[in-house]
Amino acid sequence: MGQDTQAPLSFDEGRALEIIGGLAHLEGAMLPILHALQDAFGHIDARMVPLVASALNVSRADAHGAVSFYHDFRDAPAGRHVLRICRAESCQSMGCERLVEHLRHTHRLTPGETTADGALTLENVYCLGQCALSPAALVDGEPVGRLDEKRLDALLGQLKGARA
Amino acid sequence: MSARIFVPADSSALAVGAEAVARAIAKEARARGLAVEIVRNGSRGMVWLEPLVEVETPQGRIGYGQVSAGDAPALFDAGFLQGGEHPARLGKVEDLDWMARQQRLTFARCGVIDPLSLEDYRAHGGFDGLKRALAMAPAEVVEEVVDSGLRGRGGAGFPTGIKWRTVAGAEADRKYVVCNADEGDSGTFADRMLMEGDPFTLIEGMTIAGLATGATKGFVYIRSEYPHAFRAMQRAIDAARAGGWLGADVAGSGRAFDMEARLGAGAYVCGEETSLLESLEGRRGQVRAKPPLPAVQGLFGKPTVINNVLSLASVPWILAHGAKAYADFGMGRSRGTQPFQIAGNVKRGGLVELAFGVTIRELVEDFGGGTASGRKLRAVQVGGPLGAYFPEALLDTPLDYEAMLAAKGMLGHGGLVAFDDSVDLAKQARFAMQFCAIESCGKCTPCRIGSTRGVEVIDKIVAGVARDKNRELLLDLCDAMTDGSLCALGGLTPMPVLSALTHFSEDFERKAPARQAAEQVRP
């Protein structure tokens, strides 16, 4: 920790303070601020937490508590693309577990992990509200339904193409 | 005059290519020099037909189902702007069996109108309820909602009007209306569909709640898994404010009500009302002990109306048509209609709004058309991840609050997930416990620890380790979780587990009790 504070910041502190200052007036500003920071920097750096805490007049522990409670907030940036695959009951009934195995074996993707080249993060999600089109996923925030192995392969191909 | 074409921007339609369809139609129209107006409506709820393109003709709105971008030239060749014949043509959308058999009150406008057009909204009866509420005394509005028999559509089924009465009677310098749009239950998407397809209805319902109870500020808390619904709500709130329907002077009445959309951050437990309030206040989404009830001490310690999207979105219809007209729908103590959602392994998944009392079988088999896989239907989970699994023999159970409780299930948010005969109910029971372990807020022990122990015990039962003893232990654990948990997450997780154990016990005994002998020789 002591060494960490000496290391150069991986984010623009001025920009972070600007974001925090722009939202601090809201009632219950914590989540809007955390979302805005993550949108801007791709993750919530541990050294953003004291900035948020001081702007909202709460303890660092309270701010850290909020960041760490919610599944959405990352402590490190995600890959350039994020594939969130639904593993809740409706998608289970249509074979999402088979798709997860397919991703693992054919594409070497494991939920919760980012590929070594930083291209893609695969995440579990529990329900996207696309239950009449199961199995479903979110690809960079856009929904896809009626997934099968072929559609997944095509999707991953497109993402690779988009990267090049 | 340009032809009006409707291509849904509902996220389910987008999930199967509606964006490309809209672009292809626009491009084809330009190439042919035809003037068209493309309206991005919500979904009609016939999700299996998406993208469902509709064309306004003198005969009514003609639908074309499962349209792909590549179909655009052929559709124009077939004269679809005049409702021309094409293999995808379904006929008049309102006359389709699926639509004609419903009782659409809350979802009457969804899929019909342009979701962000105030003009369209008003032309279809929008704000009629609010206008009537503005002409009434606040207490009369509350009693109207009480008389309608409306009960919480989020799952608990608590009478909405009674909640409002408590808030109205509380003395405070500030009160809030909070809409719970943290629709996390698998198999449910009604909140999402409404927010994307008819967001002004929710705004109108929240405004009426504010006027009736003296609350001046509203929040709609939307889960982050619904980015499209969040954007739709934000835009609708801005439009309503610009149109004078929100703000310091609601519709020229001199009374104030304004609202904001807030984004959750991926925590299922925030669908629990006190946890949601903690989250809105900016803390960890941990459940609060009740009392005090949120109606007395809710958001920021102030009296707060907290209702589900569907409860609040039912209010405009009730005010516009009267409590009695609403209460005339339904059965027993479940009055009005419920938007049911048919999901999972079904041929025709989607949203069906009907009076309470329809059976599980009617929804899954008649509307849903049976399994998508073509295999035998084996189980239907009703009411989300905390709801019971119903076997074939119980599919004629009517869907109302009391009948579901009597069958040791719950209606929840009205979602039904169908499973074919490839399902392993022991696995599903294990998942229920595992999901509870992942999503537990950690505040109370039965939920936090019980769920993890539950996974372990189910594993032992399935592996055949001291099966009878562990079965007893699981029942005991379920009792402890039901009685000892602070909220519905830990308290209801036993429901799917026990239903699986009761109705599908064979799934827990597929493996021979291999280690039983070894256990017995132990001293």
mmCIF file of N, CA and C in Angstrom, chain A residues 27-146:
data_model
loop_
_atom_site.group_PDB
_atom_site.id
_atom_site.type_symbol
_atom_site.label_atom_id
_atom_site.label_comp_id
_atom_site.label_asym_id
_atom_site.label_seq_id
_atom_site.Cartn_x
_atom_site.Cartn_y
_atom_site.Cartn_z
ATOM 1 N N GLU A 27 -28.914 13.815 -4.789
ATOM 2 C CA GLU A 27 -29.310 13.042 -3.610
ATOM 3 C C GLU A 27 -28.819 11.619 -3.838
ATOM 4 N N GLY A 28 -28.085 11.071 -2.894
ATOM 5 C CA GLY A 28 -27.571 9.717 -3.070
ATOM 6 C C GLY A 28 -26.625 9.642 -4.257
ATOM 7 N N ALA A 29 -25.583 10.461 -4.238
ATOM 8 C CA ALA A 29 -24.724 10.624 -5.413
ATOM 9 C C ALA A 29 -23.730 9.469 -5.623
ATOM 10 N N MET A 30 -23.574 8.585 -4.635
ATOM 11 C CA MET A 30 -22.522 7.575 -4.711
ATOM 12 C C MET A 30 -22.570 6.744 -5.997
ATOM 13 N N LEU A 31 -23.697 6.088 -6.254
ATOM 14 C CA LEU A 31 -23.742 5.210 -7.428
ATOM 15 C C LEU A 31 -23.605 5.981 -8.746
ATOM 16 N N PRO A 32 -24.299 7.110 -8.892
ATOM 17 C CA PRO A 32 -24.084 7.870 -10.139
ATOM 18 C C PRO A 32 -22.607 8.237 -10.349
ATOM 19 N N ILE A 33 -21.913 8.598 -9.274
ATOM 20 C CA ILE A 33 -20.492 8.952 -9.395
ATOM 21 C C ILE A 33 -19.661 7.723 -9.780
ATOM 22 N N LEU A 34 -19.913 6.620 -9.114
ATOM 23 C CA LEU A 34 -19.128 5.411 -9.415
ATOM 24 C C LEU A 34 -19.355 4.961 -10.866
ATOM 25 N N HIS A 35 -20.611 5.028 -11.303
ATOM 26 C CA HIS A 35 -20.887 4.668 -12.699
ATOM 27 C C HIS A 35 -20.152 5.602 -13.661
ATOM 28 N N ALA A 36 -20.190 6.889 -13.350
ATOM 29 C CA ALA A 36 -19.556 7.863 -14.237
ATOM 30 C C ALA A 36 -18.040 7.661 -14.275
ATOM 31 N N LEU A 37 -17.453 7.362 -13.121
ATOM 32 C CA LEU A 37 -16.001 7.106 -13.089
ATOM 33 C C LEU A 37 -15.657 5.870 -13.902
ATOM 34 N N GLN A 38 -16.464 4.829 -13.727
ATOM 35 C CA GLN A 38 -16.166 3.605 -14.474
ATOM 36 C C GLN A 38 -16.366 3.805 -15.977
ATOM 37 N N ASP A 39 -17.405 4.583 -16.329
ATOM 38 C CA ASP A 39 -17.630 4.873 -17.753
ATOM 39 C C ASP A 39 -16.416 5.612 -18.338
ATOM 40 N N ALA A 40 -15.858 6.523 -17.555
ATOM 41 C CA ALA A 40 -14.766 7.346 -18.064
ATOM 42 C C ALA A 40 -13.429 6.603 -18.082
ATOM 43 N N PHE A 41 -13.175 5.810 -17.028
ATOM 44 C CA PHE A 41 -11.839 5.201 -16.886
ATOM 45 C C PHE A 41 -11.831 3.682 -17.065
ATOM 46 N N GLY A 42 -12.999 3.104 -17.224
ATOM 47 C CA GLY A 42 -13.056 1.662 -17.444
ATOM 48 C C GLY A 42 -13.011 0.838 -16.176
ATOM 49 N N HIS A 43 -12.685 1.460 -15.051
ATOM 50 C CA HIS A 43 -12.679 0.746 -13.782
ATOM 51 C C HIS A 43 -12.646 1.779 -12.651
ATOM 52 N N ILE A 44 -12.815 1.301 -11.424
ATOM 53 C CA ILE A 44 -12.713 2.189 -10.263
ATOM 54 C C ILE A 44 -11.370 1.902 -9.601
ATOM 55 N N ASP A 45 -10.427 2.770 -9.819
ATOM 56 C CA ASP A 45 -9.102 2.610 -9.222
ATOM 57 C C ASP A 45 -9.209 2.835 -7.713
ATOM 58 N N ALA A 46 -8.434 2.048 -6.960
ATOM 59 C CA ALA A 46 -8.479 2.166 -5.497
ATOM 60 C C ALA A 46 -8.194 3.597 -5.052
ATOM 61 N N ARG A 47 -7.426 4.313 -5.848
ATOM 62 C CA ARG A 47 -7.079 5.677 -5.427
ATOM 63 C C ARG A 47 -8.131 6.719 -5.818
ATOM 64 N N MET A 48 -9.218 6.258 -6.469
ATOM 65 C CA MET A 48 -10.354 7.157 -6.675
ATOM 66 C C MET A 48 -11.238 7.181 -5.429
ATOM 67 N N VAL A 49 -11.155 6.104 -4.647
ATOM 68 C CA VAL A 49 -12.072 5.947 -3.516
ATOM 69 C C VAL A 49 -11.974 7.096 -2.505
ATOM 70 N N PRO A 50 -10.750 7.508 -2.081
ATOM 71 C CA PRO A 50 -10.675 8.634 -1.145
ATOM 72 C C PRO A 50 -11.227 9.937 -1.735
ATOM 73 N N LEU A 51 -11.078 10.108 -3.042
ATOM 74 C CA LEU A 51 -11.607 11.323 -3.679
ATOM 75 C C LEU A 51 -13.129 11.359 -3.555
ATOM 76 N N VAL A 52 -13.738 10.192 -3.826
ATOM 77 C CA VAL A 52 -15.201 10.093 -3.733
ATOM 78 C C VAL A 52 -15.624 10.299 -2.281
ATOM 79 N N ALA A 53 -14.909 9.635 -1.373
ATOM 80 C CA ALA A 53 -15.271 9.713 0.043
ATOM 81 C C ALA A 53 -15.248 11.162 0.524
ATOM 82 N N SER A 54 -14.199 11.879 0.164
ATOM 83 C CA SER A 54 -14.096 13.235 0.683
ATOM 84 C C SER A 54 -15.153 14.153 0.059
ATOM 85 N N ALA A 55 -15.469 13.937 -1.228
ATOM 86 C CA ALA A 55 -16.498 14.777 -1.862
ATOM 87 C C ALA A 55 -17.872 14.532 -1.256
ATOM 88 N N LEU A 56 -18.131 13.310 -0.836
ATOM 89 C CA LEU A 56 -19.464 12.984 -0.311
ATOM 90 C C LEU A 56 -19.506 13.033 1.216
ATOM 91 N N ASN A 57 -18.371 13.371 1.795
ATOM 92 C CA ASN A 57 -18.286 13.466 3.253
ATOM 93 C C ASN A 57 -18.658 12.146 3.941
ATOM 94 N N VAL A 58 -18.145 11.059 3.395
ATOM 95 C CA VAL A 58 -18.299 9.752 4.052
ATOM 96 C C VAL A 58 -16.896 9.189 4.283
ATOM 97 N N SER A 59 -16.796 8.143 5.107
ATOM 98 C CA SER A 59 -15.479 7.576 5.363
ATOM 99 C C SER A 59 -14.992 6.791 4.141
ATOM 100 N N ARG A 60 -13.675 6.613 4.064
ATOM 101 C CA ARG A 60 -13.124 5.787 2.987
ATOM 102 C C ARG A 60 -13.703 4.381 3.041
ATOM 103 N N ALA A 61 -13.915 3.907 4.249
ATOM 104 C CA ALA A 61 -14.463 2.554 4.407
ATOM 105 C C ALA A 61 -15.854 2.477 3.791
ATOM 106 N N ASP A 62 -16.663 3.520 4.004
ATOM 107 C CA ASP A 62 -18.012 3.524 3.423
ATOM 108 C C ASP A 62 -17.943 3.520 1.898
ATOM 109 N N ALA A 63 -17.050 4.345 1.354
ATOM 110 C CA ALA A 63 -16.923 4.430 -0.104
ATOM 111 C C ALA A 63 -16.407 3.102 -0.663
ATOM 112 N N HIS A 64 -15.386 2.549 0.006
ATOM 113 C CA HIS A 64 -14.854 1.264 -0.444
ATOM 114 C C HIS A 64 -15.930 0.187 -0.333
ATOM 115 N N GLY A 65 -16.710 0.265 0.733
ATOM 116 C CA GLY A 65 -17.797 -0.701 0.943
ATOM 117 C C GLY A 65 -18.780 -0.688 -0.210
ATOM 118 N N ALA A 66 -19.122 0.495 -0.673
ATOM 119 C CA ALA A 66 -20.065 0.585 -1.794
ATOM 120 C C ALA A 66 -19.432 0.011 -3.054
ATOM 121 N N VAL A 67 -18.189 0.403 -3.341
ATOM 122 C CA VAL A 67 -17.530 -0.083 -4.562
ATOM 123 C C VAL A 67 -17.465 -1.608 -4.563
ATOM 124 N N SER A 68 -17.110 -2.166 -3.421
ATOM 125 C CA SER A 68 -16.857 -3.609 -3.393
ATOM 126 C C SER A 68 -18.133 -4.433 -3.332
ATOM 127 N N PHE A 69 -19.253 -3.819 -2.967
ATOM 128 C CA PHE A 69 -20.491 -4.589 -2.847
ATOM 129 C C PHE A 69 -21.072 -4.972 -4.205
ATOM 130 N N TYR A 70 -20.965 -4.061 -5.160
ATOM 131 C CA TYR A 70 -21.684 -4.237 -6.419
ATOM 132 C C TYR A 70 -20.855 -4.971 -7.463
ATOM 133 N N HIS A 71 -21.496 -5.975 -8.097
ATOM 134 C CA HIS A 71 -20.797 -6.784 -9.103
ATOM 135 C C HIS A 71 -20.284 -5.938 -10.270
ATOM 136 N N ASP A 72 -20.962 -4.827 -10.585
ATOM 137 C CA ASP A 72 -20.605 -4.055 -11.782
ATOM 138 C C ASP A 72 -19.244 -3.372 -11.711
ATOM 139 N N PHE A 73 -18.853 -2.974 -10.514
ATOM 140 C CA PHE A 73 -17.652 -2.134 -10.436
ATOM 141 C C PHE A 73 -16.389 -2.975 -10.459
ATOM 142 N N ARG A 74 -15.502 -2.626 -11.397
ATOM 143 C CA ARG A 74 -14.259 -3.387 -11.583
ATOM 144 C C ARG A 74 -13.102 -2.651 -10.928
ATOM 145 N N ASP A 75 -12.132 -3.421 -10.434
ATOM 146 C CA ASP A 75 -10.937 -2.757 -9.913
ATOM 147 C C ASP A 75 -9.818 -2.729 -10.950
ATOM 148 N N ALA A 76 -10.061 -3.349 -12.102
ATOM 149 C CA ALA A 76 -9.104 -3.286 -13.212
ATOM 150 C C ALA A 76 -9.917 -3.190 -14.504
ATOM 151 N N PRO A 77 -9.340 -2.566 -15.530
ATOM 152 C CA PRO A 77 -10.113 -2.409 -16.766
ATOM 153 C C PRO A 77 -10.487 -3.761 -17.382
ATOM 154 N N ALA A 78 -11.628 -3.797 -18.062
ATOM 155 C CA ALA A 78 -12.042 -5.008 -18.765
ATOM 156 C C ALA A 78 -11.322 -5.054 -20.110
ATOM 157 N N GLY A 79 -11.551 -6.127 -20.847
ATOM 158 C CA GLY A 79 -10.998 -6.221 -22.195
ATOM 159 C C GLY A 79 -11.650 -5.190 -23.110
ATOM 160 N N ARG A 80 -11.153 -5.111 -24.330
ATOM 161 C CA ARG A 80 -11.710 -4.122 -25.259
ATOM 162 C C ARG A 80 -13.171 -4.435 -25.584
ATOM 163 N N HIS A 81 -13.507 -5.710 -25.560
ATOM 164 C CA HIS A 81 -14.911 -6.096 -25.729
ATOM 165 C C HIS A 81 -15.345 -6.897 -24.508
ATOM 166 N N VAL A 82 -16.634 -6.754 -24.166
ATOM 167 C CA VAL A 82 -17.159 -7.505 -23.026
ATOM 168 C C VAL A 82 -18.361 -8.320 -23.479
ATOM 169 N N LEU A 83 -18.268 -9.611 -23.266
ATOM 170 C CA LEU A 83 -19.383 -10.508 -23.566
ATOM 171 C C LEU A 83 -19.956 -10.981 -22.241
ATOM 172 N N ARG A 84 -21.217 -10.620 -21.990
ATOM 173 C CA ARG A 84 -21.876 -11.040 -20.746
ATOM 174 C C ARG A 84 -22.912 -12.090 -21.111
ATOM 175 N N ILE A 85 -22.671 -13.296 -20.667
ATOM 176 C CA ILE A 85 -23.572 -14.391 -21.032
ATOM 177 C C ILE A 85 -24.498 -14.705 -19.861
ATOM 178 N N CYS A 86 -25.793 -14.824 -20.173
ATOM 179 C CA CYS A 86 -26.772 -15.052 -19.115
ATOM 180 C C CYS A 86 -26.787 -16.513 -18.703
ATOM 181 N N ARG A 87 -26.736 -16.740 -17.393
ATOM 182 C CA ARG A 87 -26.734 -18.105 -16.862
ATOM 183 C C ARG A 87 -27.872 -18.334 -15.893
ATOM 184 N N ALA A 88 -28.940 -17.532 -16.017
ATOM 185 C CA ALA A 88 -30.088 -17.714 -15.127
ATOM 186 C C ALA A 88 -31.028 -18.776 -15.688
ATOM 187 N N GLU A 89 -32.070 -19.078 -14.910
ATOM 188 C CA GLU A 89 -32.918 -20.243 -15.189
ATOM 189 C C GLU A 89 -33.467 -20.312 -16.612
ATOM 190 N N SER A 90 -33.993 -19.189 -17.104
ATOM 191 C CA SER A 90 -34.610 -19.237 -18.427
ATOM 192 C C SER A 90 -33.570 -19.638 -19.478
ATOM 193 N N CYS A 91 -32.386 -19.075 -19.384
ATOM 194 C CA CYS A 91 -31.341 -19.428 -20.348
ATOM 195 C C CYS A 91 -30.815 -20.846 -20.103
ATOM 196 N N GLN A 92 -30.849 -21.282 -18.833
ATOM 197 C CA GLN A 92 -30.487 -22.680 -18.541
ATOM 198 C C GLN A 92 -31.427 -23.644 -19.276
ATOM 199 N N SER A 93 -32.716 -23.269 -19.290
ATOM 200 C CA SER A 93 -33.706 -24.168 -19.907
ATOM 201 C C SER A 93 -33.468 -24.305 -21.405
ATOM 202 N N MET A 94 -32.689 -23.379 -21.977
ATOM 203 C CA MET A 94 -32.402 -23.426 -23.408
ATOM 204 C C MET A 94 -30.918 -23.702 -23.678
ATOM 205 N N GLY A 95 -30.230 -24.213 -22.676
ATOM 206 C CA GLY A 95 -28.881 -24.731 -22.944
ATOM 207 C C GLY A 95 -27.728 -23.755 -22.800
ATOM 208 N N CYS A 96 -27.849 -22.729 -21.945
ATOM 209 C CA CYS A 96 -26.731 -21.784 -21.820
ATOM 210 C C CYS A 96 -25.485 -22.444 -21.234
ATOM 211 N N GLU A 97 -25.671 -23.472 -20.410
ATOM 212 C CA GLU A 97 -24.495 -24.127 -19.818
ATOM 213 C C GLU A 97 -23.655 -24.805 -20.901
ATOM 214 N N ARG A 98 -24.346 -25.320 -21.919
ATOM 215 C CA ARG A 98 -23.648 -25.929 -23.056
ATOM 216 C C ARG A 98 -22.815 -24.857 -23.780
ATOM 217 N N LEU A 99 -23.391 -23.655 -23.884
ATOM 218 C CA LEU A 99 -22.673 -22.565 -24.554
ATOM 219 C C LEU A 99 -21.440 -22.146 -23.762
ATOM 220 N N VAL A 100 -21.570 -22.140 -22.438
ATOM 221 C CA VAL A 100 -20.427 -21.767 -21.597
ATOM 222 C C VAL A 100 -19.305 -22.795 -21.785
ATOM 223 N N GLU A 101 -19.677 -24.065 -21.866
ATOM 224 C CA GLU A 101 -18.679 -25.123 -22.123
ATOM 225 C C GLU A 101 -18.025 -24.944 -23.493
ATOM 226 N N HIS A 102 -18.842 -24.559 -24.458
ATOM 227 C CA HIS A 102 -18.337 -24.319 -25.810
ATOM 228 C C HIS A 102 -17.312 -23.185 -25.798
ATOM 229 N N LEU A 103 -17.635 -22.115 -25.077
ATOM 230 C CA LEU A 103 -16.705 -20.979 -24.986
ATOM 231 C C LEU A 103 -15.405 -21.401 -24.326
ATOM 232 N N ARG A 104 -15.548 -22.275 -23.321
ATOM 233 C CA ARG A 104 -14.373 -22.734 -22.582
ATOM 234 C C ARG A 104 -13.479 -23.608 -23.465
ATOM 235 N N HIS A 105 -14.093 -24.547 -24.147
ATOM 236 C CA HIS A 105 -13.297 -25.523 -24.899
ATOM 237 C C HIS A 105 -12.845 -25.018 -26.259
ATOM 238 N N THR A 106 -13.759 -24.394 -26.990
ATOM 239 C CA THR A 106 -13.430 -23.991 -28.355
ATOM 240 C C THR A 106 -12.699 -22.658 -28.393
ATOM 241 N N HIS A 107 -13.086 -21.756 -27.483
ATOM 242 C CA HIS A 107 -12.502 -20.403 -27.555
ATOM 243 C C HIS A 107 -11.593 -20.078 -26.372
ATOM 244 N N ARG A 108 -11.411 -21.045 -25.478
ATOM 245 C CA ARG A 108 -10.531 -20.840 -24.310
ATOM 246 C C ARG A 108 -10.952 -19.617 -23.493
ATOM 247 N N LEU A 109 -12.258 -19.449 -23.338
ATOM 248 C CA LEU A 109 -12.771 -18.320 -22.561
ATOM 249 C C LEU A 109 -13.411 -18.834 -21.282
ATOM 250 N N THR A 110 -13.050 -18.206 -20.164
ATOM 251 C CA THR A 110 -13.602 -18.603 -18.881
ATOM 252 C C THR A 110 -14.348 -17.416 -18.279
ATOM 253 N N PRO A 111 -15.560 -17.634 -17.785
ATOM 254 C CA PRO A 111 -16.300 -16.521 -17.185
ATOM 255 C C PRO A 111 -15.487 -15.845 -16.080
ATOM 256 N N GLY A 112 -15.496 -14.528 -16.087
ATOM 257 C CA GLY A 112 -14.758 -13.779 -15.068
ATOM 258 C C GLY A 112 -13.335 -13.463 -15.491
ATOM 259 N N GLU A 113 -12.936 -13.931 -16.671
ATOM 260 C CA GLU A 113 -11.552 -13.700 -17.092
ATOM 261 C C GLU A 113 -11.465 -12.909 -18.399
ATOM 262 N N THR A 114 -10.308 -12.276 -18.568
ATOM 263 C CA THR A 114 -10.022 -11.514 -19.782
ATOM 264 C C THR A 114 -8.927 -12.249 -20.539
ATOM 265 N N THR A 115 -9.039 -12.269 -21.861
ATOM 266 C CA THR A 115 -8.015 -12.967 -22.651
ATOM 267 C C THR A 115 -6.662 -12.265 -22.470
ATOM 268 N N ALA A 116 -5.580 -13.024 -22.666
ATOM 269 C CA ALA A 116 -4.229 -12.510 -22.407
ATOM 270 C C ALA A 116 -3.915 -11.276 -23.254
ATOM 271 N N ASP A 117 -4.488 -11.218 -24.458
ATOM 272 C CA ASP A 117 -4.213 -10.054 -25.319
ATOM 273 C C ASP A 117 -5.123 -8.866 -24.983
ATOM 274 N N GLY A 118 -5.934 -9.022 -23.930
ATOM 275 C CA GLY A 118 -6.789 -7.909 -23.509
ATOM 276 C C GLY A 118 -7.932 -7.618 -24.470
ATOM 277 N N ALA A 119 -8.231 -8.568 -25.347
ATOM 278 C CA ALA A 119 -9.260 -8.314 -26.361
ATOM 279 C C ALA A 119 -10.671 -8.498 -25.818
ATOM 280 N N LEU A 120 -10.854 -9.488 -24.961
ATOM 281 C CA LEU A 120 -12.228 -9.838 -24.602
ATOM 282 C C LEU A 120 -12.345 -10.289 -23.147
ATOM 283 N N THR A 121 -13.365 -9.770 -22.488
ATOM 284 C CA THR A 121 -13.710 -10.248 -21.152
ATOM 285 C C THR A 121 -15.024 -11.011 -21.246
ATOM 286 N N LEU A 122 -15.052 -12.186 -20.652
ATOM 287 C CA LEU A 122 -16.295 -12.954 -20.580
ATOM 288 C C LEU A 122 -16.814 -12.876 -19.157
ATOM 289 N N GLU A 123 -18.084 -12.552 -19.026
ATOM 290 C CA GLU A 123 -18.670 -12.442 -17.688
ATOM 291 C C GLU A 123 -19.987 -13.179 -17.611
ATOM 292 N N ASN A 124 -20.292 -13.678 -16.423
ATOM 293 C CA ASN A 124 -21.618 -14.227 -16.165
ATOM 294 C C ASN A 124 -22.565 -13.079 -15.861
ATOM 295 N N VAL A 125 -23.822 -13.243 -16.249
ATOM 296 C CA VAL A 125 -24.833 -12.297 -15.821
ATOM 297 C C VAL A 125 -26.073 -13.126 -15.510
ATOM 298 N N TYR A 126 -26.869 -12.659 -14.547
ATOM 299 C CA TYR A 126 -28.067 -13.395 -14.182
ATOM 300 C C TYR A 126 -29.292 -12.603 -14.577
ATOM 301 N N CYS A 127 -29.741 -12.865 -15.754
ATOM 302 C CA CYS A 127 -30.937 -12.326 -16.403
ATOM 303 C C CYS A 127 -30.716 -10.968 -17.055
ATOM 304 N N LEU A 128 -31.069 -10.945 -18.331
ATOM 305 C CA LEU A 128 -30.994 -9.719 -19.125
ATOM 306 C C LEU A 128 -32.386 -9.282 -19.564
ATOM 307 N N GLY A 129 -33.403 -10.002 -19.085
ATOM 308 C CA GLY A 129 -34.767 -9.665 -19.499
ATOM 309 C C GLY A 129 -35.045 -10.024 -20.950
ATOM 310 N N GLN A 130 -34.273 -10.961 -21.483
ATOM 311 C CA GLN A 130 -34.491 -11.447 -22.856
ATOM 312 C C GLN A 130 -34.971 -12.896 -22.809
ATOM 313 N N CYS A 131 -35.765 -13.204 -21.781
ATOM 314 C CA CYS A 131 -36.080 -14.592 -21.455
ATOM 315 C C CYS A 131 -36.966 -15.289 -22.486
ATOM 316 N N ALA A 132 -37.617 -14.510 -23.355
ATOM 317 C CA ALA A 132 -38.398 -15.154 -24.405
ATOM 318 C C ALA A 132 -37.508 -15.487 -25.606
ATOM 319 N N LEU A 133 -36.233 -15.094 -25.521
ATOM 320 C CA LEU A 133 -35.280 -15.346 -26.616
ATOM 321 C C LEU A 133 -34.041 -16.057 -26.096
ATOM 322 N N SER A 134 -34.206 -16.837 -25.055
ATOM 323 C CA SER A 134 -33.057 -17.527 -24.453
ATOM 324 C C SER A 134 -32.453 -18.517 -25.438
ATOM 325 N N PRO A 135 -31.139 -18.775 -25.328
ATOM 326 C CA PRO A 135 -30.160 -18.127 -24.450
ATOM 327 C C PRO A 135 -29.755 -16.759 -24.983
ATOM 328 N N ALA A 136 -29.466 -15.849 -24.038
ATOM 329 C CA ALA A 136 -29.190 -14.470 -24.414
ATOM 330 C C ALA A 136 -27.858 -14.004 -23.849
ATOM 331 N N ALA A 137 -27.354 -12.921 -24.417
ATOM 332 C CA ALA A 137 -26.102 -12.320 -23.947
ATOM 333 C C ALA A 137 -26.127 -10.831 -24.264
ATOM 334 N N LEU A 138 -25.210 -10.111 -23.656
ATOM 335 C CA LEU A 138 -24.985 -8.700 -24.004
ATOM 336 C C LEU A 138 -23.578 -8.602 -24.574
ATOM 337 N N VAL A 139 -23.465 -8.049 -25.754
ATOM 338 C CA VAL A 139 -22.150 -7.864 -26.354
ATOM 339 C C VAL A 139 -21.873 -6.373 -26.414
ATOM 340 N N ASP A 140 -20.925 -5.923 -25.651
ATOM 341 C CA ASP A 140 -20.629 -4.490 -25.545
ATOM 342 C C ASP A 140 -21.915 -3.680 -25.339
ATOM 343 N N GLY A 141 -22.787 -4.198 -24.480
ATOM 344 C CA GLY A 141 -24.005 -3.465 -24.133
ATOM 345 C C GLY A 141 -25.179 -3.689 -25.065
ATOM 346 N N GLU A 142 -24.974 -4.419 -26.155
ATOM 347 C CA GLU A 142 -26.084 -4.679 -27.073
ATOM 348 C C GLU A 142 -26.593 -6.109 -26.909
ATOM 349 N N PRO A 143 -27.920 -6.276 -26.817
ATOM 350 C CA PRO A 143 -28.463 -7.607 -26.560
ATOM 351 C C PRO A 143 -28.422 -8.511 -27.789
ATOM 352 N N VAL A 144 -28.173 -9.784 -27.545
ATOM 353 C CA VAL A 144 -28.330 -10.791 -28.595
ATOM 354 C C VAL A 144 -29.138 -11.953 -28.013
ATOM 355 N N GLY A 145 -30.055 -12.464 -28.818
ATOM 356 C CA GLY A 145 -30.922 -13.539 -28.352
ATOM 357 C C GLY A 145 -30.815 -14.761 -29.233
ATOM 358 N N ARG A 146 -31.507 -15.845 -28.824
ATOM 359 C CA ARG A 146 -31.507 -17.120 -29.561
ATOM 360 C C ARG A 146 -30.098 -17.538 -29.949
#
